[in-house]
Short mmCIF file of C-alpha atoms in Angstrom, two decimals:
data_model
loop_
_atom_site.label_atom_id
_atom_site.label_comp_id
_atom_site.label_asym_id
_atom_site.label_seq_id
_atom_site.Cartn_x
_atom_site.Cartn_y
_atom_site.Cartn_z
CA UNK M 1 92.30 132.08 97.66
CA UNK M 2 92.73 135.25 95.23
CA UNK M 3 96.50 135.70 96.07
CA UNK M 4 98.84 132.26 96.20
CA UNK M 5 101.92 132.65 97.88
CA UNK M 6 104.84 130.78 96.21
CA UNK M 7 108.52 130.18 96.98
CA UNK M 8 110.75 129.15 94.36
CA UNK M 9 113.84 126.85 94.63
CA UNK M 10 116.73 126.67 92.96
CA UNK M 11 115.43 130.30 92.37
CA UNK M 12 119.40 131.45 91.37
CA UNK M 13 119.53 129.14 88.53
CA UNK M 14 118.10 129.26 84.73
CA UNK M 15 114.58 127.66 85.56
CA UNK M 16 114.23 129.35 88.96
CA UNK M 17 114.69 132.68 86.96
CA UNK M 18 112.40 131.49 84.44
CA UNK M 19 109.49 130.74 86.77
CA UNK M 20 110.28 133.96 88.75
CA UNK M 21 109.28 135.83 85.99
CA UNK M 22 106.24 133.79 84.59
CA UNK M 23 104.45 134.45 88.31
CA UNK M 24 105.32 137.89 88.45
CA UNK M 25 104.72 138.25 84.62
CA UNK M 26 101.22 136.61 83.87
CA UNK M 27 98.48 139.10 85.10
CA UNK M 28 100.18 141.18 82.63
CA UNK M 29 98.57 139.20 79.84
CA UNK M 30 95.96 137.07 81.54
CA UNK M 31 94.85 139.44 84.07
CA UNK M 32 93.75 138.98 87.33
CA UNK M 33 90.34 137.06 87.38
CA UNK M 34 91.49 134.01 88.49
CA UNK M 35 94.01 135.15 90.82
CA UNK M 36 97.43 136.26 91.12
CA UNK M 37 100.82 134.86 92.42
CA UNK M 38 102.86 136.85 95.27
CA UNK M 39 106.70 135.53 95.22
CA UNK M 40 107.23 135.26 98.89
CA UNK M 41 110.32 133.58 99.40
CA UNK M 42 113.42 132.55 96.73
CA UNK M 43 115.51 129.73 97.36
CA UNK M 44 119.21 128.99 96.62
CA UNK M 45 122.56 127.38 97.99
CA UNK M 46 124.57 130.06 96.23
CA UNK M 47 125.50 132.77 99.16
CA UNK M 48 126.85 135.07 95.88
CA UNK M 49 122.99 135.05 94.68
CA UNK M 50 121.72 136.89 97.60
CA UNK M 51 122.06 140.41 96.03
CA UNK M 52 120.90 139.46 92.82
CA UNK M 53 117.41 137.40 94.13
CA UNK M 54 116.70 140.54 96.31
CA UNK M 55 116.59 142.55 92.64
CA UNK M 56 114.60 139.76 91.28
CA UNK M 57 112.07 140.00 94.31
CA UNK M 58 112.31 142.47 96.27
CA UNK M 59 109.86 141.56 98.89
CA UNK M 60 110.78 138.07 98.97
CA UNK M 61 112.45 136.11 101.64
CA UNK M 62 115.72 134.63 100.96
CA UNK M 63 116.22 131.41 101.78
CA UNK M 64 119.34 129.14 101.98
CA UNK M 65 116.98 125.68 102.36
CA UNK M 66 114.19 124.41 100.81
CA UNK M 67 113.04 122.97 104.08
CA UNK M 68 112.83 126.50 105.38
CA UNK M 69 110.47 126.80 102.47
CA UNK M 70 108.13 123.97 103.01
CA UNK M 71 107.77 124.54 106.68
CA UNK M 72 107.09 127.92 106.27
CA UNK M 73 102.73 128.88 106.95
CA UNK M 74 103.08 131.71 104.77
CA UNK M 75 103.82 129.67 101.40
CA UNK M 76 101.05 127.91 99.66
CA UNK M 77 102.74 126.36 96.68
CA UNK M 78 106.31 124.89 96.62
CA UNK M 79 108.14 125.46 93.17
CA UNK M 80 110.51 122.99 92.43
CA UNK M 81 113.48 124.25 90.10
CA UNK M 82 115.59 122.23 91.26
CA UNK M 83 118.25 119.02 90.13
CA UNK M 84 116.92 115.89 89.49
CA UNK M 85 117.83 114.10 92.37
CA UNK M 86 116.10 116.10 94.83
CA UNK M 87 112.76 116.22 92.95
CA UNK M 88 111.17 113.46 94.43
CA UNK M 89 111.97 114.23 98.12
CA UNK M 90 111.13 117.50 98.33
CA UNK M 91 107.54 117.42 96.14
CA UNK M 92 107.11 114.73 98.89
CA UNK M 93 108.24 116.63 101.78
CA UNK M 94 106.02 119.68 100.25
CA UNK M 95 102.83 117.37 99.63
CA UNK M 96 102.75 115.83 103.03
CA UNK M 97 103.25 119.59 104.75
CA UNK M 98 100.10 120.54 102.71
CA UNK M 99 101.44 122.46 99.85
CA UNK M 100 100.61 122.18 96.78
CA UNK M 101 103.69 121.53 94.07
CA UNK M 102 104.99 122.85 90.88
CA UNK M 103 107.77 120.46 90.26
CA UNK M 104 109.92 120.86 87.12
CA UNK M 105 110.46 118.03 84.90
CA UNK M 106 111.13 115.03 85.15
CA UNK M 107 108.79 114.30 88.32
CA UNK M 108 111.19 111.35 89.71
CA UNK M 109 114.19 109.07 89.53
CA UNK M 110 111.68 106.55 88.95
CA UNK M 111 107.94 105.93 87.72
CA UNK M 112 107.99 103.88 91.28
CA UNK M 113 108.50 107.68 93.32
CA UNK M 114 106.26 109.57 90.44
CA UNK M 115 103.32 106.99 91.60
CA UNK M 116 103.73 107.66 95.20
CA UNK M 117 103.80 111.39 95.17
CA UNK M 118 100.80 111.41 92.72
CA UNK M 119 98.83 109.21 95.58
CA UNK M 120 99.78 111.76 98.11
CA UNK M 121 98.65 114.39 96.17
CA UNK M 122 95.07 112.77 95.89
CA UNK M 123 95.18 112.12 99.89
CA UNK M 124 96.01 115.49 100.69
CA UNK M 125 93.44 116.80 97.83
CA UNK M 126 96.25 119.16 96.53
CA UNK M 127 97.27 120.93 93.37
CA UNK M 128 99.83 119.37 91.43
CA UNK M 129 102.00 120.36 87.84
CA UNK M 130 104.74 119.08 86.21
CA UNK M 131 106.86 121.55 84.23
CA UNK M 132 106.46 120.41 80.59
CA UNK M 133 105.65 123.64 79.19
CA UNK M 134 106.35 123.23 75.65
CA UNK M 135 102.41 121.88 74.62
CA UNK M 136 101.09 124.75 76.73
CA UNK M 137 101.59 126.55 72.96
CA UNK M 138 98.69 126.91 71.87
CA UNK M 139 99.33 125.50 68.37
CA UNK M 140 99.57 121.84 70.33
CA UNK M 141 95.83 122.67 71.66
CA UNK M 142 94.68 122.85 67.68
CA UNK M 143 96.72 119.94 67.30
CA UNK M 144 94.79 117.75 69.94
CA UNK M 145 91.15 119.35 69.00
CA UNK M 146 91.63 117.89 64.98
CA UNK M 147 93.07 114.67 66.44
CA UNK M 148 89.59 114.83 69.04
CA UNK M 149 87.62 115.63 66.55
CA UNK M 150 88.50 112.70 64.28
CA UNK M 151 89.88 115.10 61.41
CA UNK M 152 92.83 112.72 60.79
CA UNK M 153 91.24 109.53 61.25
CA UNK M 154 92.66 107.00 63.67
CA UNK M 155 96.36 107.64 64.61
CA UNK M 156 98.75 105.29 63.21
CA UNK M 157 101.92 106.35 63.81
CA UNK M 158 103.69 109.54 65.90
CA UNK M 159 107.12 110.24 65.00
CA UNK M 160 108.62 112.90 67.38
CA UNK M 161 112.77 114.07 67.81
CA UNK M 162 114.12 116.28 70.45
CA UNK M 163 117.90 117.24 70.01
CA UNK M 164 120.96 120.21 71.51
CA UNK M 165 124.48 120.08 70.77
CA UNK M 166 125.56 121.58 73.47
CA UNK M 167 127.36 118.51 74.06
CA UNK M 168 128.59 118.16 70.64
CA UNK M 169 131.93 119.18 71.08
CA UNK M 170 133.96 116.19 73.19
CA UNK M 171 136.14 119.38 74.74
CA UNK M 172 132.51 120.66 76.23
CA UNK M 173 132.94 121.16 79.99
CA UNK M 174 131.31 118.66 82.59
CA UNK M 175 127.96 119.53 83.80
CA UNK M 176 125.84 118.59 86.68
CA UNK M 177 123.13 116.98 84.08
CA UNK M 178 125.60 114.58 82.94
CA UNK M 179 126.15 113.48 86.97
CA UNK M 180 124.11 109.63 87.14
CA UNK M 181 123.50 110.69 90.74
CA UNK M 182 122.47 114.25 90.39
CA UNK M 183 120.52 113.07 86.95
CA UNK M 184 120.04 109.35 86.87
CA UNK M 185 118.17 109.24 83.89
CA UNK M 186 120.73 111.49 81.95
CA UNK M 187 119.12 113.09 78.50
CA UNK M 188 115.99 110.77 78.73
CA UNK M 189 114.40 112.41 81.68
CA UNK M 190 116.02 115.53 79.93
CA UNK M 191 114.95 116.09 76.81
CA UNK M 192 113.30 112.70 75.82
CA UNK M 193 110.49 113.66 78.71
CA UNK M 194 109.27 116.31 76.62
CA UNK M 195 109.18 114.31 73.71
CA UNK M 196 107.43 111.61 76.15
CA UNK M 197 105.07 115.05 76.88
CA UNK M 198 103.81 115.73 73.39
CA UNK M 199 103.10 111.93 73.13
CA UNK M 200 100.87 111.88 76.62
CA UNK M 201 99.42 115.21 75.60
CA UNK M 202 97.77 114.21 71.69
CA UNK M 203 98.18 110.58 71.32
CA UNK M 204 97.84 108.56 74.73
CA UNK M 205 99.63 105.87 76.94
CA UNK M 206 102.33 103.99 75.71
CA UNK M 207 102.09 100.61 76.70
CA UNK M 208 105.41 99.21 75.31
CA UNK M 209 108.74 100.02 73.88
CA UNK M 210 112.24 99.08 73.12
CA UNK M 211 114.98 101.70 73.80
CA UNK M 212 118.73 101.92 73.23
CA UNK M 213 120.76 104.76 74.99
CA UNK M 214 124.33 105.69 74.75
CA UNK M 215 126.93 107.97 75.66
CA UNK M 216 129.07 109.87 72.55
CA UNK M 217 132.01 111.13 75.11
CA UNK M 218 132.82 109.00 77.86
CA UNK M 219 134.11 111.94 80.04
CA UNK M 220 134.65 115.71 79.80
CA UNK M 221 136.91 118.64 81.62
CA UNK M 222 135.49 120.37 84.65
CA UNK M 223 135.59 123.70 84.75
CA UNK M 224 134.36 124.70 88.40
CA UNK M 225 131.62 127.97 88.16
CA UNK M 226 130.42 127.26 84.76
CA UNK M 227 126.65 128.13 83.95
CA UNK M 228 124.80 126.34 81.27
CA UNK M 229 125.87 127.56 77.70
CA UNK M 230 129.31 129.04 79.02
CA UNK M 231 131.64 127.67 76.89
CA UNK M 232 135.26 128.60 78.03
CA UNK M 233 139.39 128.26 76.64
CA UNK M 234 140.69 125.21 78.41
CA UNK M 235 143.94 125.41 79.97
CA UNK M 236 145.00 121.86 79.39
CA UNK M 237 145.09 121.47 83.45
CA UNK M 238 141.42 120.63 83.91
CA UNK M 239 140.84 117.11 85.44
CA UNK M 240 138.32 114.90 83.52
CA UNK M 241 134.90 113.35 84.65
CA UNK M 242 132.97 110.57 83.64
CA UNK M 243 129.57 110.91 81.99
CA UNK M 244 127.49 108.60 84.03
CA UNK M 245 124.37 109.35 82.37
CA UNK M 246 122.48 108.49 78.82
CA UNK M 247 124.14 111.13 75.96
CA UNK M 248 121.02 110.36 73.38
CA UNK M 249 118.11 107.12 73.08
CA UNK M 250 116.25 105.77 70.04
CA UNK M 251 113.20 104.38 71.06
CA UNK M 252 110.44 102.66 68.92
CA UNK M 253 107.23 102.19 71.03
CA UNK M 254 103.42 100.57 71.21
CA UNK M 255 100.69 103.14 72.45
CA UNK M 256 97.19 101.74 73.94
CA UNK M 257 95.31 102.65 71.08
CA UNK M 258 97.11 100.89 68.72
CA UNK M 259 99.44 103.36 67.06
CA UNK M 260 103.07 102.92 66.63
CA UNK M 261 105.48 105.45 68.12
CA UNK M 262 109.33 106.43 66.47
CA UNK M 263 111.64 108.70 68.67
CA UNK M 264 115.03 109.76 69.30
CA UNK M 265 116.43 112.64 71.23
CA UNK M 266 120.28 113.87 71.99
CA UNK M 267 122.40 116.51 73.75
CA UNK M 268 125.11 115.77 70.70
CA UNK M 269 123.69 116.47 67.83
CA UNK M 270 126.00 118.96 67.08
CA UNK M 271 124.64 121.93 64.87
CA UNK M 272 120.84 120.98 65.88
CA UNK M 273 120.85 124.04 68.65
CA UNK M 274 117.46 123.16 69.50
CA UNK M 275 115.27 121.00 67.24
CA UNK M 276 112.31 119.48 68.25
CA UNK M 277 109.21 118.06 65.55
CA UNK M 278 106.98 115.83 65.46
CA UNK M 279 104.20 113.77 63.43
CA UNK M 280 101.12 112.09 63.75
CA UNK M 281 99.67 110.16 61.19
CA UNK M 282 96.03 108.89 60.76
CA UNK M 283 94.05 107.10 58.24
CA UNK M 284 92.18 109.97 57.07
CA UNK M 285 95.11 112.72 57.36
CA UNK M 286 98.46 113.95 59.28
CA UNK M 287 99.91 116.36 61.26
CA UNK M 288 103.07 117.77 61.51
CA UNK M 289 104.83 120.68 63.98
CA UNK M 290 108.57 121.93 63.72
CA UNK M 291 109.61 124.53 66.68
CA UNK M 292 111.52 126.63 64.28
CA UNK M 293 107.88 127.53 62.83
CA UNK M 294 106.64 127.92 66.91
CA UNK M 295 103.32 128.86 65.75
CA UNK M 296 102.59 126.96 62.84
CA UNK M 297 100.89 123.42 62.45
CA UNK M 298 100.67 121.70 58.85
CA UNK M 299 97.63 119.90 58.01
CA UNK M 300 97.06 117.05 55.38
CA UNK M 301 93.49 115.77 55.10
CA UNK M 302 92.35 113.08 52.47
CA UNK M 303 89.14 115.42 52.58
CA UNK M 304 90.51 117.40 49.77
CA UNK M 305 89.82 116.25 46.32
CA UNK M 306 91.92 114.63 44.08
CA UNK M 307 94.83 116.70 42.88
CA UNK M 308 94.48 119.57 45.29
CA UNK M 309 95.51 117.46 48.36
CA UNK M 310 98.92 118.28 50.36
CA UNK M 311 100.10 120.10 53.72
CA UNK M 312 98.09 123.02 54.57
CA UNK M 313 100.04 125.57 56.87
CA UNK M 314 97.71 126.88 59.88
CA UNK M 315 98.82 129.65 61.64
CA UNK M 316 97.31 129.97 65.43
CA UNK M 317 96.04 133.12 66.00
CA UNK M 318 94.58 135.74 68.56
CA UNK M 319 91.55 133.37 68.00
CA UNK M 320 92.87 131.08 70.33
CA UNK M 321 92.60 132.93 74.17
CA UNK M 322 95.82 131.81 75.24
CA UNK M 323 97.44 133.39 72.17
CA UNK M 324 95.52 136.73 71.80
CA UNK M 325 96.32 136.99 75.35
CA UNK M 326 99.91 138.03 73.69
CA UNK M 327 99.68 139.03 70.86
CA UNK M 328 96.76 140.52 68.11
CA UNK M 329 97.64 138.78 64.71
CA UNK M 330 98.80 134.90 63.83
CA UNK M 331 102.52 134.02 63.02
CA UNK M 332 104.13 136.39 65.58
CA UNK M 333 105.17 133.22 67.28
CA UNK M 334 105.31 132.38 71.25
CA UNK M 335 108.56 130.97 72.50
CA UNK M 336 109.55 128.89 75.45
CA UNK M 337 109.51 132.25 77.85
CA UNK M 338 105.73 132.71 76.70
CA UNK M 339 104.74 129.13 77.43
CA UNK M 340 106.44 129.48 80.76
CA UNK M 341 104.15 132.08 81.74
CA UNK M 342 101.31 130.17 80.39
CA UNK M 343 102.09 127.35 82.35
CA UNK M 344 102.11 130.10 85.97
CA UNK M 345 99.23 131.53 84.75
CA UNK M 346 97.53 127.74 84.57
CA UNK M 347 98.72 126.95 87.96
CA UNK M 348 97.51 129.48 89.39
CA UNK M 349 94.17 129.43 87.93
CA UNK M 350 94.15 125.46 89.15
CA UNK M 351 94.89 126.37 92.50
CA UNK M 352 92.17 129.07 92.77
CA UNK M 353 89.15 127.28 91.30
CA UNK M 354 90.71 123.97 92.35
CA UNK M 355 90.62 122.45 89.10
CA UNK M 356 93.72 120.63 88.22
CA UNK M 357 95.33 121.02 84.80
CA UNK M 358 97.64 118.73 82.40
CA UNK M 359 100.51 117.54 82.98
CA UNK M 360 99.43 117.00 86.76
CA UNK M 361 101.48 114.46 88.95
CA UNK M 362 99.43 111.77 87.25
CA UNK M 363 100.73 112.71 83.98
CA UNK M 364 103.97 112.81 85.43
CA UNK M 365 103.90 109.37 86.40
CA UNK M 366 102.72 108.00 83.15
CA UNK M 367 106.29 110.18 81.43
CA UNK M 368 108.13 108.84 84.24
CA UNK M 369 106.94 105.19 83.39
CA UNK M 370 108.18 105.95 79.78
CA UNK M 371 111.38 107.42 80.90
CA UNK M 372 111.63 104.14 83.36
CA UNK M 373 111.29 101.72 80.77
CA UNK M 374 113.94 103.29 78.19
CA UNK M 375 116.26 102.91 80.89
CA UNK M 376 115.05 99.61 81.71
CA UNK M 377 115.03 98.46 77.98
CA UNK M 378 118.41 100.00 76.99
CA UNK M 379 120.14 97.58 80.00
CA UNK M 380 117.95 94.65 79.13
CA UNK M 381 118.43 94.82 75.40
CA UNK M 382 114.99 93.86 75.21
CA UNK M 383 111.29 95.37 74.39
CA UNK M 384 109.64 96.41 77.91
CA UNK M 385 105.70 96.57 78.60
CA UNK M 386 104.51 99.66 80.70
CA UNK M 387 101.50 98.76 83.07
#
């Protein structure tokens, strides 16, 4: 299969826009070789997004139903872009016609549903992907080849934060993420996923942790049409909702290998427009990443002698494929766009050589165990162990 045929859903919203563009986008920089991606069909609810997806796509079908999509012989892979809630049964519906699924994150309500479509997926001998994009930078590969290669020593301790404001403000308008049944899992399947993500990705399983989630408004105005980052006057006649859903979660966690884990994540952080970091110290050395530097990893070894030892900035470069595949000299910086199209070009590439790539459903199941047991953890006031 040189050409896979993919309908996206949710296709009128941010992320359906997003991977709209990555598919049509990534021959551009990663050529053809390993196939391409046709968008044959865009899904949405929205009758006003009609015109607009037929710009988008011009050749595409238009569909009002995602179960238009999956039944449909002329789609091979089933992009999922859309909320929460509907994750699970459509990647299952889509796995059990035969297709094979690009499901945004998080995979499931539960690590329970996450298991069961990743066992499907190995019956029906499928492609999978989960949408956690941001280690598809390349910097986070030179991250995980020092930590392979032993450059840091054994890992000790990963300390990673996630946090928005965009739900700083308590006058902020309601939002279908802060819905407990359209998002059950609130900011942890959110945000703290792709915390969760860079944890699976460079350090390993997490075996145990303790959590404790909260909420920082207890309800907000709703403002009906609103698109996320909108922020509009109020007219003091709005009715008010209740957040049913986690606002922000410290968590403090056990991996398999013996290091500790620190983490904390929030949608109310207000100022923090989008900060995410993390560490990982060894024995022999550390790491440390900041996504206002998207390109940059600092590197402390106790290799260097005696009074010439501190963080050493490395800049990823056109030396790494993925990255000269954009751009010809280090420091330009990727961002989230970039890694989006990375992450079509890797699916593609999976589905045509029929070589599956990380985060697969598997991965998906071990975040979704994480994002389970915060949860869990927060209501049980009480460490949790992850089998």
């Amino acid at each position: 299969m040189s050409e896979v045929r993919v309908a996206v859903l949710g296709a009128s919203g941010w992320m359906g826009r997003v991977h709209t563009m990555a598919f049509q986008t990534f021959p551009h920089f990663f050529g053809n070789s390993f196939g391409t991606a046709r968008v044959t069909a865009l899904v949405s609810s929205n009758p006003n997004a009609v015109q607009e997806l037929a710009f988008r796509a011009p050749d595409a079908k238009i569909l009002k139903t995602w179960q238009e999509a999956v039944a449909d012989p002329e789609i091979d892979l089933i992009d999922i872009c859309l909320p929460d809630n509907l994750h699970y049964e459509v990647a299952k519906a889509a796995l059990l016609a035969g297709k094979h699924v690009f499901c945004e994150k998080p995979l499931a309500d539960t690590a329970a549903e996450a298991l069961e479509l990743a066992q499907i997926a190995r019956e029906k001998g499928v492609i999978t992907r989960v949408g956690h994009a941001f280690p598809r930078n390349p910097v986070h590969d030179r991250a995980k080849e020092i930590i392979e290669a032993g450059e840091i020593g054994e890992i000790t301790l990963f300390k990673g934060c996630q946090h928005v404001d965009m739900y700083g403000n308590p006058q902020t308008p309601y939002m279908w993420r802060a819905d407990g049944d359209l998002a059950p899992t609130g900011i942890v399947g959110d945000t703290g996923s792709h915390v969760f993500s860079f944890m699976d990705f460079l350090v390993g399983r997490v075996t145990s942790l303790i959590a404790d989630t909260y909420v920082v408004t207890d309800k907000r105005p709703v403002v009906e049409g609103l698109g996320l980052g909108e922020v509009p006057e109020l007219t003091g006649k709005e009715k008010w909702k209740p957040i049913t859903n986690p606002d922000g979660a410290n968590v403090l966690c056990h991996f398999a290998n013996g290091a500790r884990g620190m983490v904390d994540f929030s949608r109310t952080a207000t100022g923090r427009k989008f900060m995410q970091s993390y560490e990982v110290y060894g024995t022999k050395g550390s790491l440390a990443y900041n996504y206002d530097e998207l390109s940059r990893l600092r590197f402390y070894t106790n290799d260097d002698p005696t009074g010439r030892r501190g963080y050493r900035e490395i800049d990823v470069g056109p030396e790494h494929d993925t990255y000269g595949a954009f751009l010809p000299l280090p420091n330009f910086g990727l961002g989230y766009n970039e890694s989006k199209i990375i992450e079509a070009a890797e699916v593609i590439k999976s589905i045509t050589t029929g070589e599956p790539m990380w985060p697969t459903f598997d991965a998906g199941h071990r975040i979704c165990q994480i994002v389970d047991a915060c949860m869990s953890s927060s209501r049980l006031k009480r460490w949790v162990d992850i089998d």
